[in-house]
Amino acid sequence: MTQLPASIEKLTQLQSLNLSGNQLTQLPASIEKLTQLQSLNLGDNQLTQLPESLRSLDSLTELYLHGNEALGLPQEVLGPNQHDVIVKHATAAKPAEILDYYFRIRGAKRPLNEAKLILVGRGKVGKTSLVNRLVHDQFDPEEKKTEGIRITEWKLRLHGSEDVRLNVWDFGGQEIMHATHQFFLTQRSLYLLVVNGREGGEDADAEYWLKLIESFGGDSPVIVVLNKIKEHPFDLNRRGLQQKYPVRDFVETDCAEGVGLEKLRTVIERETDRLDHLRDAFPASWFTIKDQLAGMQKNYVNFDEYRQFCERHGEADAAAQEALARYLHHLGIILNYADDPRLQDTHVLNPHWVTNGIYRILNSDKLARQKGEIRLRDLAEILDPGEYPAGMRRFIFDLMKKFDLCFSFPDDDTHYLIPELLDKQEPAEAAEFTPEGCLNFQYHYPVLPEGLLPRFIVRTHVLSEGLPRWRTGVILKFEENRALVKADVQARKVFISVAGPLAGRRRLLAVIRSDLERIHRDIRNLQPQEMIPLPDHPEVVVPYQKLQVMEQQNVREFPEVVGNQVVTVDVNELLTGVDLEGTRRRERIPDERRQGVRLFYSYSHKDEPLRDQLETHLKLMQRQGLIEAWHDRKIPAGSEWGQQIDVNLERADIILLLVSADFIASDYCDDREMTRALERHERGEAVVIPVIVRDLNWKSAPFAKLQALPKDGKAVALWEDRDTAWRNVSEGIEKVAEELRRRSGRAG
């Protein structure tokens, strides 16, 4: 369809209209007559302009214009597409803000002509020498290794007349840094993967990095550089890599002899020219703001200062200021963490200041000696106090927490553990978990990212308190059961063994799988394979997905070769041994009927360790699909945190108030969240459950008439056995969730 029929204006009661995937070039002004329209999807058309009348659709809450390149709307303004809004519960961009931006840039605007070039690869492959040759035409045979990230500005000229700026991010290759790098690998960038033949295994090395780029950089184009080619001649399986990854070209270089550098420049210019977002339209005022921020002497400013800065330079619109901050984050000019309340006072940051601070901590001798344990006061020795004053040191740790790089101990929030720097030695206790005496499960990875197990240790630290932790493994305890979770980096496998009472083994396995799957979802296209070892022959593993297909096709058993014999495997018995009751049945229910009861945490950030403990005890309900829990740490990157909190508070079926003196004293929790929660409770729209986490006099609080948990409103912190307290809380929440699901007719 190339144009809308005139009769469209008669559909005045229409509430949703999906016109995506057509060939529309314009919309009729009469679209303003669709006064009841709430959702309009115009994605993937050929629109060249929008009518002013779109702004009169007052009921419109969702507007999707993705895939209409001629409109010049950047992703940061468009927001998530309709699929992500529906499936991932992302928050749609406000139509008014999209349209305001569009009509403002129609006047004074020019193409951005700026992009981010990211160099990755192992240490000593010559990344920094390559940057120096490309940008400055210099070579230093004694070049020092890059500690952390080095950022360089590179000016190119395309087609002989078009000036373009590349922000070049050169990542240090030390192994300890790989897990940290991934949080700065952004989409909409051009990547240079640098490898050499000094140590062998080049194909596996290239595969590792390409998978990492794919996971965090999406479909960003990659140029593979075969460096030091004169010193160590080698080649790669070029066709095989190009079939699997977005590799645009391979270039052989040698910085010492100047080999291949002109070709590499040409390829970089060609791929930069092809970047979709390179020429996004920028309002004139944004260029001034961008350049001023890039040259700013301050290492950080709070968001109010940033807004004032924007106003002084011609951008007074709040939504446009937020969109610009997200845009500059993707370009690598600033780092913007408006999505995290922990970091809300310091949104706009100098990337050098952030990355150098984190890398100095990770590389410190003191941290290495202390096997990853560090206290807030230690930063006075590690970081320059002039550059990192006392008031900003906790911020660095909060940023590392955001990235799952560390956690604070429950009894002291100034005492942290960074699992990446734990001892490498596996403790003797690990040998107690014999496969024959445990419930076993495995994950096999095409590429096992550095830091996956340390990140898992961060996410499950509540369960490993007082138990052995090491760099590639951990022992966990939940209820009466214990589990060993460890990675074999060379084999690219994670092994899980659960011991203890038979009745509780599946429960602990479900908690472990829940956390690992959450990490897997965060790493795009990781695609690990779940494997179940045979109980009587744990050396033989069967793919979980294969068993699921067999069950769905009513195949009850199958033969499996074990050594020199053939054994019969019972499909249902093997699956039931690792799955909680009802889990697989629920997976076969259509998505629209599968939604769990939505649960919202309202809490003081000083009670975050207690929230972590409760969340651990609710993971079984999440695994079974009974609940879908949300708290402010789940706000997606780039989202405005206050808006996200409001949206999820309004969606919630159950609202948990984690009550403590700090919760009562928090203006945001008390005045905003609790007030609105109690209003929804009074109207029957949601159920509010106070959970008394620390002792205080709450009998005169606004929620005092509600049924509080744990039993008799006794604070969790006062219970002799805290696990018993949390179990009492989780059972109370489960009863409410079951009743709400029964009333709503949701499938389980």
mmCIF file of C-alpha atoms in Angstrom, residues 178-480:
data_model
loop_
_atom_site.group_PDB
_atom_site.id
_atom_site.type_symbol
_atom_site.label_atom_id
_atom_site.label_comp_id
_atom_site.label_asym_id
_atom_site.label_seq_id
_atom_site.Cartn_x
_atom_site.Cartn_y
_atom_site.Cartn_z
ATOM 1 C CA HIS A 178 37.315 -8.712 29.446
ATOM 2 C CA ALA A 179 34.262 -8.895 31.697
ATOM 3 C CA THR A 180 34.432 -5.141 32.234
ATOM 4 C CA HIS A 181 34.849 -4.259 28.563
ATOM 5 C CA GLN A 182 31.490 -5.755 27.673
ATOM 6 C CA PHE A 183 29.657 -2.943 29.453
ATOM 7 C CA PHE A 184 31.201 -0.375 27.137
ATOM 8 C CA LEU A 185 30.654 -2.389 23.946
ATOM 9 C CA THR A 186 27.746 -0.542 22.352
ATOM 10 C CA GLN A 187 25.537 -1.096 19.355
ATOM 11 C CA ARG A 188 25.592 1.290 16.404
ATOM 12 C CA SER A 189 29.413 1.229 16.368
ATOM 13 C CA LEU A 190 32.119 0.073 13.957
ATOM 14 C CA TYR A 191 34.411 -2.622 15.385
ATOM 15 C CA LEU A 192 38.041 -3.467 14.657
ATOM 16 C CA LEU A 193 38.947 -6.946 15.899
ATOM 17 C CA VAL A 194 42.733 -7.218 16.055
ATOM 18 C CA VAL A 195 44.376 -10.673 16.149
ATOM 19 C CA ASN A 196 47.887 -11.961 15.543
ATOM 20 C CA GLY A 197 49.612 -15.316 15.118
ATOM 21 C CA ARG A 198 52.062 -15.081 18.010
ATOM 22 C CA GLU A 199 50.490 -17.761 20.212
ATOM 23 C CA GLY A 200 48.442 -19.861 17.772
ATOM 24 C CA GLY A 201 44.726 -20.604 18.075
ATOM 25 C CA GLU A 202 43.830 -17.562 15.973
ATOM 26 C CA ASP A 203 40.538 -18.959 14.655
ATOM 27 C CA ALA A 204 39.276 -19.784 18.154
ATOM 28 C CA ASP A 205 40.424 -16.368 19.357
ATOM 29 C CA ALA A 206 38.608 -14.590 16.514
ATOM 30 C CA GLU A 207 35.497 -16.671 17.185
ATOM 31 C CA TYR A 208 35.559 -15.707 20.874
ATOM 32 C CA TRP A 209 35.735 -11.972 20.187
ATOM 33 C CA LEU A 210 33.243 -12.022 17.317
ATOM 34 C CA LYS A 211 30.736 -13.797 19.554
ATOM 35 C CA LEU A 212 31.331 -11.201 22.272
ATOM 36 C CA ILE A 213 30.823 -8.351 19.782
ATOM 37 C CA GLU A 214 27.633 -9.987 18.515
ATOM 38 C CA SER A 215 26.339 -10.377 22.071
ATOM 39 C CA PHE A 216 26.884 -6.776 23.124
ATOM 40 C CA GLY A 217 27.271 -4.856 19.870
ATOM 41 C CA GLY A 218 24.370 -6.451 18.004
ATOM 42 C CA ASP A 219 24.733 -6.389 14.228
ATOM 43 C CA SER A 220 27.467 -3.752 14.232
ATOM 44 C CA PRO A 221 29.908 -4.205 11.318
ATOM 45 C CA VAL A 222 33.331 -5.705 12.077
ATOM 46 C CA ILE A 223 36.675 -5.360 10.313
ATOM 47 C CA VAL A 224 39.110 -8.140 11.256
ATOM 48 C CA VAL A 225 42.742 -7.010 11.306
ATOM 49 C CA LEU A 226 45.438 -9.695 10.980
ATOM 50 C CA ASN A 227 48.217 -7.720 12.661
ATOM 51 C CA LYS A 228 51.994 -8.314 12.939
ATOM 52 C CA ILE A 229 51.623 -10.333 9.750
ATOM 53 C CA LYS A 230 55.328 -9.997 8.854
ATOM 54 C CA GLU A 231 56.497 -11.061 12.296
ATOM 55 C CA HIS A 232 54.094 -14.025 12.643
ATOM 56 C CA PRO A 233 52.473 -14.955 9.285
ATOM 57 C CA PHE A 234 49.047 -16.597 9.709
ATOM 58 C CA ASP A 235 45.543 -16.687 8.263
ATOM 59 C CA LEU A 236 41.965 -17.273 9.395
ATOM 60 C CA ASN A 237 39.003 -19.238 8.068
ATOM 61 C CA ARG A 238 37.683 -16.071 6.475
ATOM 62 C CA ARG A 239 34.675 -17.488 4.678
ATOM 63 C CA GLY A 240 33.594 -19.489 7.717
ATOM 64 C CA LEU A 241 33.711 -16.412 9.960
ATOM 65 C CA GLN A 242 31.851 -14.244 7.438
ATOM 66 C CA GLN A 243 29.065 -16.821 7.208
ATOM 67 C CA LYS A 244 28.451 -16.555 10.961
ATOM 68 C CA TYR A 245 29.229 -12.917 11.815
ATOM 69 C CA PRO A 246 28.886 -9.433 10.231
ATOM 70 C CA VAL A 247 32.551 -9.328 9.169
ATOM 71 C CA ARG A 248 32.870 -6.750 6.395
ATOM 72 C CA ASP A 249 36.521 -7.325 5.510
ATOM 73 C CA PHE A 250 39.878 -8.820 6.524
ATOM 74 C CA VAL A 251 43.009 -6.674 6.365
ATOM 75 C CA GLU A 252 46.612 -7.819 6.912
ATOM 76 C CA THR A 253 48.808 -5.225 8.640
ATOM 77 C CA ASP A 254 52.187 -4.775 10.253
ATOM 78 C CA CYS A 255 52.695 -1.500 12.115
ATOM 79 C CA ALA A 256 56.471 -1.858 12.384
ATOM 80 C CA GLU A 257 56.861 -1.955 8.598
ATOM 81 C CA GLY A 258 53.780 0.095 7.678
ATOM 82 C CA VAL A 259 52.203 -2.816 5.799
ATOM 83 C CA GLY A 260 48.481 -2.720 4.968
ATOM 84 C CA LEU A 261 47.717 0.570 6.720
ATOM 85 C CA GLU A 262 46.485 2.400 3.629
ATOM 86 C CA LYS A 263 44.152 -0.470 2.811
ATOM 87 C CA LEU A 264 42.888 -0.495 6.396
ATOM 88 C CA ARG A 265 42.206 3.268 6.264
ATOM 89 C CA THR A 266 40.280 2.770 3.028
ATOM 90 C CA VAL A 267 38.191 -0.051 4.504
ATOM 91 C CA ILE A 268 37.467 1.966 7.664
ATOM 92 C CA GLU A 269 36.377 4.952 5.556
ATOM 93 C CA ARG A 270 34.164 2.708 3.428
ATOM 94 C CA GLU A 271 32.455 1.074 6.416
ATOM 95 C CA THR A 272 32.103 4.383 8.262
ATOM 96 C CA ASP A 273 30.389 5.791 5.172
ATOM 97 C CA ARG A 274 27.920 2.875 5.304
ATOM 98 C CA LEU A 275 26.938 3.281 8.976
ATOM 99 C CA ASP A 276 23.167 3.784 9.153
ATOM 100 C CA HIS A 277 23.270 6.425 11.871
ATOM 101 C CA LEU A 278 26.297 8.405 10.660
ATOM 102 C CA ARG A 279 24.238 11.164 9.071
ATOM 103 C CA ASP A 280 21.390 11.349 11.578
ATOM 104 C CA ALA A 281 19.959 14.865 11.620
ATOM 105 C CA PHE A 282 21.040 16.938 14.611
ATOM 106 C CA PRO A 283 19.421 20.243 15.642
ATOM 107 C CA ALA A 284 21.958 23.041 15.465
ATOM 108 C CA SER A 285 21.875 23.593 19.237
ATOM 109 C CA TRP A 286 22.859 19.967 19.842
ATOM 110 C CA PHE A 287 26.185 20.431 18.066
ATOM 111 C CA THR A 288 27.086 23.259 20.409
ATOM 112 C CA ILE A 289 26.120 21.226 23.474
ATOM 113 C CA LYS A 290 27.994 18.159 22.214
ATOM 114 C CA ASP A 291 31.193 20.075 21.544
ATOM 115 C CA GLN A 292 31.030 21.940 24.848
ATOM 116 C CA LEU A 293 30.490 18.704 26.803
ATOM 117 C CA ALA A 294 33.340 16.981 24.968
ATOM 118 C CA GLY A 295 35.676 19.783 26.029
ATOM 119 C CA MET A 296 34.295 20.057 29.565
ATOM 120 C CA GLN A 297 36.915 20.208 32.317
ATOM 121 C CA LYS A 298 34.639 18.550 34.891
ATOM 122 C CA ASN A 299 34.676 14.759 35.144
ATOM 123 C CA TYR A 300 31.027 14.565 36.191
ATOM 124 C CA VAL A 301 27.941 16.732 36.586
ATOM 125 C CA ASN A 302 24.529 15.947 38.001
ATOM 126 C CA PHE A 303 21.570 15.935 35.672
ATOM 127 C CA ASP A 304 20.221 19.278 36.859
ATOM 128 C CA GLU A 305 23.551 20.877 35.921
ATOM 129 C CA TYR A 306 23.378 19.136 32.564
ATOM 130 C CA ARG A 307 19.875 20.527 31.967
ATOM 131 C CA GLN A 308 21.038 24.049 32.813
ATOM 132 C CA PHE A 309 24.000 23.555 30.491
ATOM 133 C CA CYS A 310 21.617 22.574 27.671
ATOM 134 C CA GLU A 311 19.346 25.559 28.320
ATOM 135 C CA ARG A 312 22.301 27.957 28.170
ATOM 136 C CA HIS A 313 23.204 26.551 24.756
ATOM 137 C CA GLY A 314 19.755 26.642 23.182
ATOM 138 C CA GLU A 315 17.978 23.385 24.135
ATOM 139 C CA ALA A 316 15.265 24.000 26.740
ATOM 140 C CA ASP A 317 13.056 20.979 25.988
ATOM 141 C CA ALA A 318 13.434 18.352 28.757
ATOM 142 C CA ALA A 319 12.668 15.357 26.521
ATOM 143 C CA ALA A 320 15.184 16.553 23.927
ATOM 144 C CA GLN A 321 17.819 16.944 26.648
ATOM 145 C CA GLU A 322 17.276 13.320 27.698
ATOM 146 C CA ALA A 323 17.389 12.077 24.098
ATOM 147 C CA LEU A 324 20.638 13.965 23.518
ATOM 148 C CA ALA A 325 22.196 12.438 26.651
ATOM 149 C CA ARG A 326 21.337 8.938 25.390
ATOM 150 C CA TYR A 327 22.716 9.781 21.956
ATOM 151 C CA LEU A 328 26.016 11.095 23.312
ATOM 152 C CA HIS A 329 26.302 7.960 25.462
ATOM 153 C CA HIS A 330 26.154 5.790 22.329
ATOM 154 C CA LEU A 331 28.758 7.985 20.650
ATOM 155 C CA GLY A 332 31.112 7.585 23.605
ATOM 156 C CA ILE A 333 31.339 11.329 24.278
ATOM 157 C CA ILE A 334 29.743 11.005 27.714
ATOM 158 C CA LEU A 335 28.444 8.159 29.851
ATOM 159 C CA ASN A 336 24.841 8.584 30.946
ATOM 160 C CA TYR A 337 23.286 6.329 33.586
ATOM 161 C CA ALA A 338 19.898 7.969 34.014
ATOM 162 C CA ASP A 339 18.372 4.481 34.141
ATOM 163 C CA ASP A 340 19.759 3.682 37.616
ATOM 164 C CA PRO A 341 18.536 5.432 40.788
ATOM 165 C CA ARG A 342 21.838 4.604 42.538
ATOM 166 C CA LEU A 343 23.545 6.842 39.997
ATOM 167 C CA GLN A 344 20.805 9.424 39.573
ATOM 168 C CA ASP A 345 22.788 12.311 41.050
ATOM 169 C CA THR A 346 25.687 11.877 38.619
ATOM 170 C CA HIS A 347 24.341 11.152 35.168
ATOM 171 C CA VAL A 348 26.784 12.837 32.824
ATOM 172 C CA LEU A 349 30.325 11.561 33.061
ATOM 173 C CA ASN A 350 33.679 11.774 31.354
ATOM 174 C CA PRO A 351 34.298 8.245 29.975
ATOM 175 C CA HIS A 352 38.017 8.465 30.818
ATOM 176 C CA TRP A 353 37.224 9.231 34.454
ATOM 177 C CA VAL A 354 34.823 6.293 34.805
ATOM 178 C CA THR A 355 36.845 3.657 32.988
ATOM 179 C CA ASN A 356 40.190 4.661 34.454
ATOM 180 C CA GLY A 357 38.743 4.577 37.969
ATOM 181 C CA ILE A 358 37.373 1.063 37.528
ATOM 182 C CA TYR A 359 40.511 -0.263 35.868
ATOM 183 C CA ARG A 360 42.819 1.223 38.511
ATOM 184 C CA ILE A 361 40.808 -0.613 41.153
ATOM 185 C CA LEU A 362 40.873 -3.916 39.260
ATOM 186 C CA ASN A 363 44.621 -3.614 38.620
ATOM 187 C CA SER A 364 45.576 -2.582 42.158
ATOM 188 C CA ASP A 365 48.135 -4.695 44.017
ATOM 189 C CA LYS A 366 46.151 -4.397 47.224
ATOM 190 C CA LEU A 367 43.039 -5.900 45.642
ATOM 191 C CA ALA A 368 45.103 -8.749 44.186
ATOM 192 C CA ARG A 369 46.647 -9.477 47.597
ATOM 193 C CA GLN A 370 43.213 -9.439 49.239
ATOM 194 C CA LYS A 371 41.747 -11.832 46.633
ATOM 195 C CA GLY A 372 39.044 -9.440 45.494
ATOM 196 C CA GLU A 373 38.002 -8.062 48.891
ATOM 197 C CA ILE A 374 38.128 -4.305 49.254
ATOM 198 C CA ARG A 375 36.749 -1.628 51.553
ATOM 199 C CA LEU A 376 35.524 1.807 50.620
ATOM 200 C CA ARG A 377 38.357 3.413 52.582
ATOM 201 C CA ASP A 378 40.937 1.513 50.481
ATOM 202 C CA LEU A 379 40.132 3.709 47.482
ATOM 203 C CA ALA A 380 41.984 6.586 49.146
ATOM 204 C CA GLU A 381 45.199 4.628 48.454
ATOM 205 C CA ILE A 382 44.236 3.335 45.004
ATOM 206 C CA LEU A 383 42.690 6.438 43.398
ATOM 207 C CA ASP A 384 44.016 9.981 43.173
ATOM 208 C CA PRO A 385 42.014 11.907 45.827
ATOM 209 C CA GLY A 386 42.093 15.034 43.679
ATOM 210 C CA GLU A 387 40.509 13.233 40.736
ATOM 211 C CA TYR A 388 38.300 10.910 42.804
ATOM 212 C CA PRO A 389 37.250 12.798 45.963
ATOM 213 C CA ALA A 390 35.808 10.933 48.940
ATOM 214 C CA GLY A 391 32.239 11.856 48.002
ATOM 215 C CA MET A 392 32.518 10.094 44.634
ATOM 216 C CA ARG A 393 34.177 6.834 45.691
ATOM 217 C CA ARG A 394 30.988 5.030 46.595
ATOM 218 C CA PHE A 395 29.660 6.062 43.188
ATOM 219 C CA ILE A 396 32.429 4.018 41.518
ATOM 220 C CA PHE A 397 31.345 0.963 43.500
ATOM 221 C CA ASP A 398 27.680 1.623 42.703
ATOM 222 C CA LEU A 399 28.614 1.681 39.022
ATOM 223 C CA MET A 400 30.453 -1.633 39.407
ATOM 224 C CA LYS A 401 27.391 -3.047 41.172
ATOM 225 C CA LYS A 402 25.243 -1.965 38.246
ATOM 226 C CA PHE A 403 27.471 -4.041 35.982
ATOM 227 C CA ASP A 404 27.390 -7.084 38.330
ATOM 228 C CA LEU A 405 31.129 -6.667 38.918
ATOM 229 C CA CYS A 406 30.910 -6.621 42.709
ATOM 230 C CA PHE A 407 28.597 -6.834 45.710
ATOM 231 C CA SER A 408 28.704 -5.503 49.260
ATOM 232 C CA PHE A 409 28.682 -7.808 52.255
ATOM 233 C CA PRO A 410 25.306 -7.871 54.042
ATOM 234 C CA ASP A 411 26.714 -6.775 57.407
ATOM 235 C CA ASP A 412 28.830 -3.907 56.040
ATOM 236 C CA ASP A 413 27.893 -1.905 52.953
ATOM 237 C CA THR A 414 31.419 -0.418 52.757
ATOM 238 C CA HIS A 415 32.993 -3.879 52.360
ATOM 239 C CA TYR A 416 32.913 -5.276 48.816
ATOM 240 C CA LEU A 417 33.900 -8.422 46.936
ATOM 241 C CA ILE A 418 34.932 -8.439 43.265
ATOM 242 C CA PRO A 419 34.671 -12.100 42.138
ATOM 243 C CA GLU A 420 36.872 -11.465 39.073
ATOM 244 C CA LEU A 421 39.802 -11.305 41.528
ATOM 245 C CA LEU A 422 38.965 -14.252 43.768
ATOM 246 C CA ASP A 423 41.561 -16.964 44.281
ATOM 247 C CA LYS A 424 41.855 -19.276 41.276
ATOM 248 C CA GLN A 425 42.307 -22.374 43.442
ATOM 249 C CA GLU A 426 39.303 -24.707 43.723
ATOM 250 C CA PRO A 427 38.740 -25.576 47.420
ATOM 251 C CA ALA A 428 38.809 -29.128 48.791
ATOM 252 C CA GLU A 429 35.073 -28.903 49.600
ATOM 253 C CA ALA A 430 34.274 -29.079 45.881
ATOM 254 C CA ALA A 431 35.373 -32.731 45.844
ATOM 255 C CA GLU A 432 32.484 -33.602 48.194
ATOM 256 C CA PHE A 433 30.026 -33.162 45.303
ATOM 257 C CA THR A 434 30.387 -36.498 43.523
ATOM 258 C CA PRO A 435 28.232 -36.795 40.363
ATOM 259 C CA GLU A 436 26.884 -40.158 41.519
ATOM 260 C CA GLY A 437 25.478 -38.654 44.703
ATOM 261 C CA CYS A 438 24.010 -35.445 43.245
ATOM 262 C CA LEU A 439 21.375 -34.041 40.930
ATOM 263 C CA ASN A 440 23.437 -32.841 37.957
ATOM 264 C CA PHE A 441 22.903 -30.308 35.187
ATOM 265 C CA GLN A 442 25.209 -28.673 32.643
ATOM 266 C CA TYR A 443 25.400 -25.742 30.221
ATOM 267 C CA HIS A 444 27.559 -26.074 27.087
ATOM 268 C CA TYR A 445 28.545 -22.801 25.379
ATOM 269 C CA PRO A 446 29.761 -22.067 21.841
ATOM 270 C CA VAL A 447 31.782 -19.311 23.555
ATOM 271 C CA LEU A 448 31.995 -18.942 27.336
ATOM 272 C CA PRO A 449 32.366 -15.206 28.054
ATOM 273 C CA GLU A 450 35.011 -14.179 30.556
ATOM 274 C CA GLY A 451 33.275 -13.156 33.726
ATOM 275 C CA LEU A 452 30.096 -15.225 33.355
ATOM 276 C CA LEU A 453 30.796 -17.212 36.539
ATOM 277 C CA PRO A 454 31.952 -14.152 38.528
ATOM 278 C CA ARG A 455 28.751 -12.416 37.454
ATOM 279 C CA PHE A 456 26.747 -15.444 38.621
ATOM 280 C CA ILE A 457 28.574 -15.253 41.963
ATOM 281 C CA VAL A 458 27.470 -11.619 42.291
ATOM 282 C CA ARG A 459 23.845 -12.466 41.484
ATOM 283 C CA THR A 460 23.729 -15.381 43.973
ATOM 284 C CA HIS A 461 25.918 -13.968 46.745
ATOM 285 C CA VAL A 462 23.037 -14.250 49.226
ATOM 286 C CA LEU A 463 23.241 -18.058 48.885
ATOM 287 C CA SER A 464 27.031 -18.319 49.227
ATOM 288 C CA GLU A 465 27.507 -16.270 52.386
ATOM 289 C CA GLY A 466 30.146 -18.001 54.524
ATOM 290 C CA LEU A 467 30.772 -20.652 51.845
ATOM 291 C CA PRO A 468 33.726 -21.143 49.456
ATOM 292 C CA ARG A 469 33.940 -18.864 46.434
ATOM 293 C CA TRP A 470 36.688 -18.931 43.833
ATOM 294 C CA ARG A 471 37.169 -17.355 40.439
ATOM 295 C CA THR A 472 35.496 -20.109 38.422
ATOM 296 C CA GLY A 473 33.118 -21.561 40.970
ATOM 297 C CA VAL A 474 31.027 -21.281 44.110
ATOM 298 C CA ILE A 475 29.200 -23.422 46.654
ATOM 299 C CA LEU A 476 25.613 -22.369 47.431
ATOM 300 C CA LYS A 477 23.146 -23.232 50.191
ATOM 301 C CA PHE A 478 19.361 -22.927 49.933
ATOM 302 C CA GLU A 479 17.020 -24.357 52.547
ATOM 303 C CA GLU A 480 18.610 -27.740 53.420
#
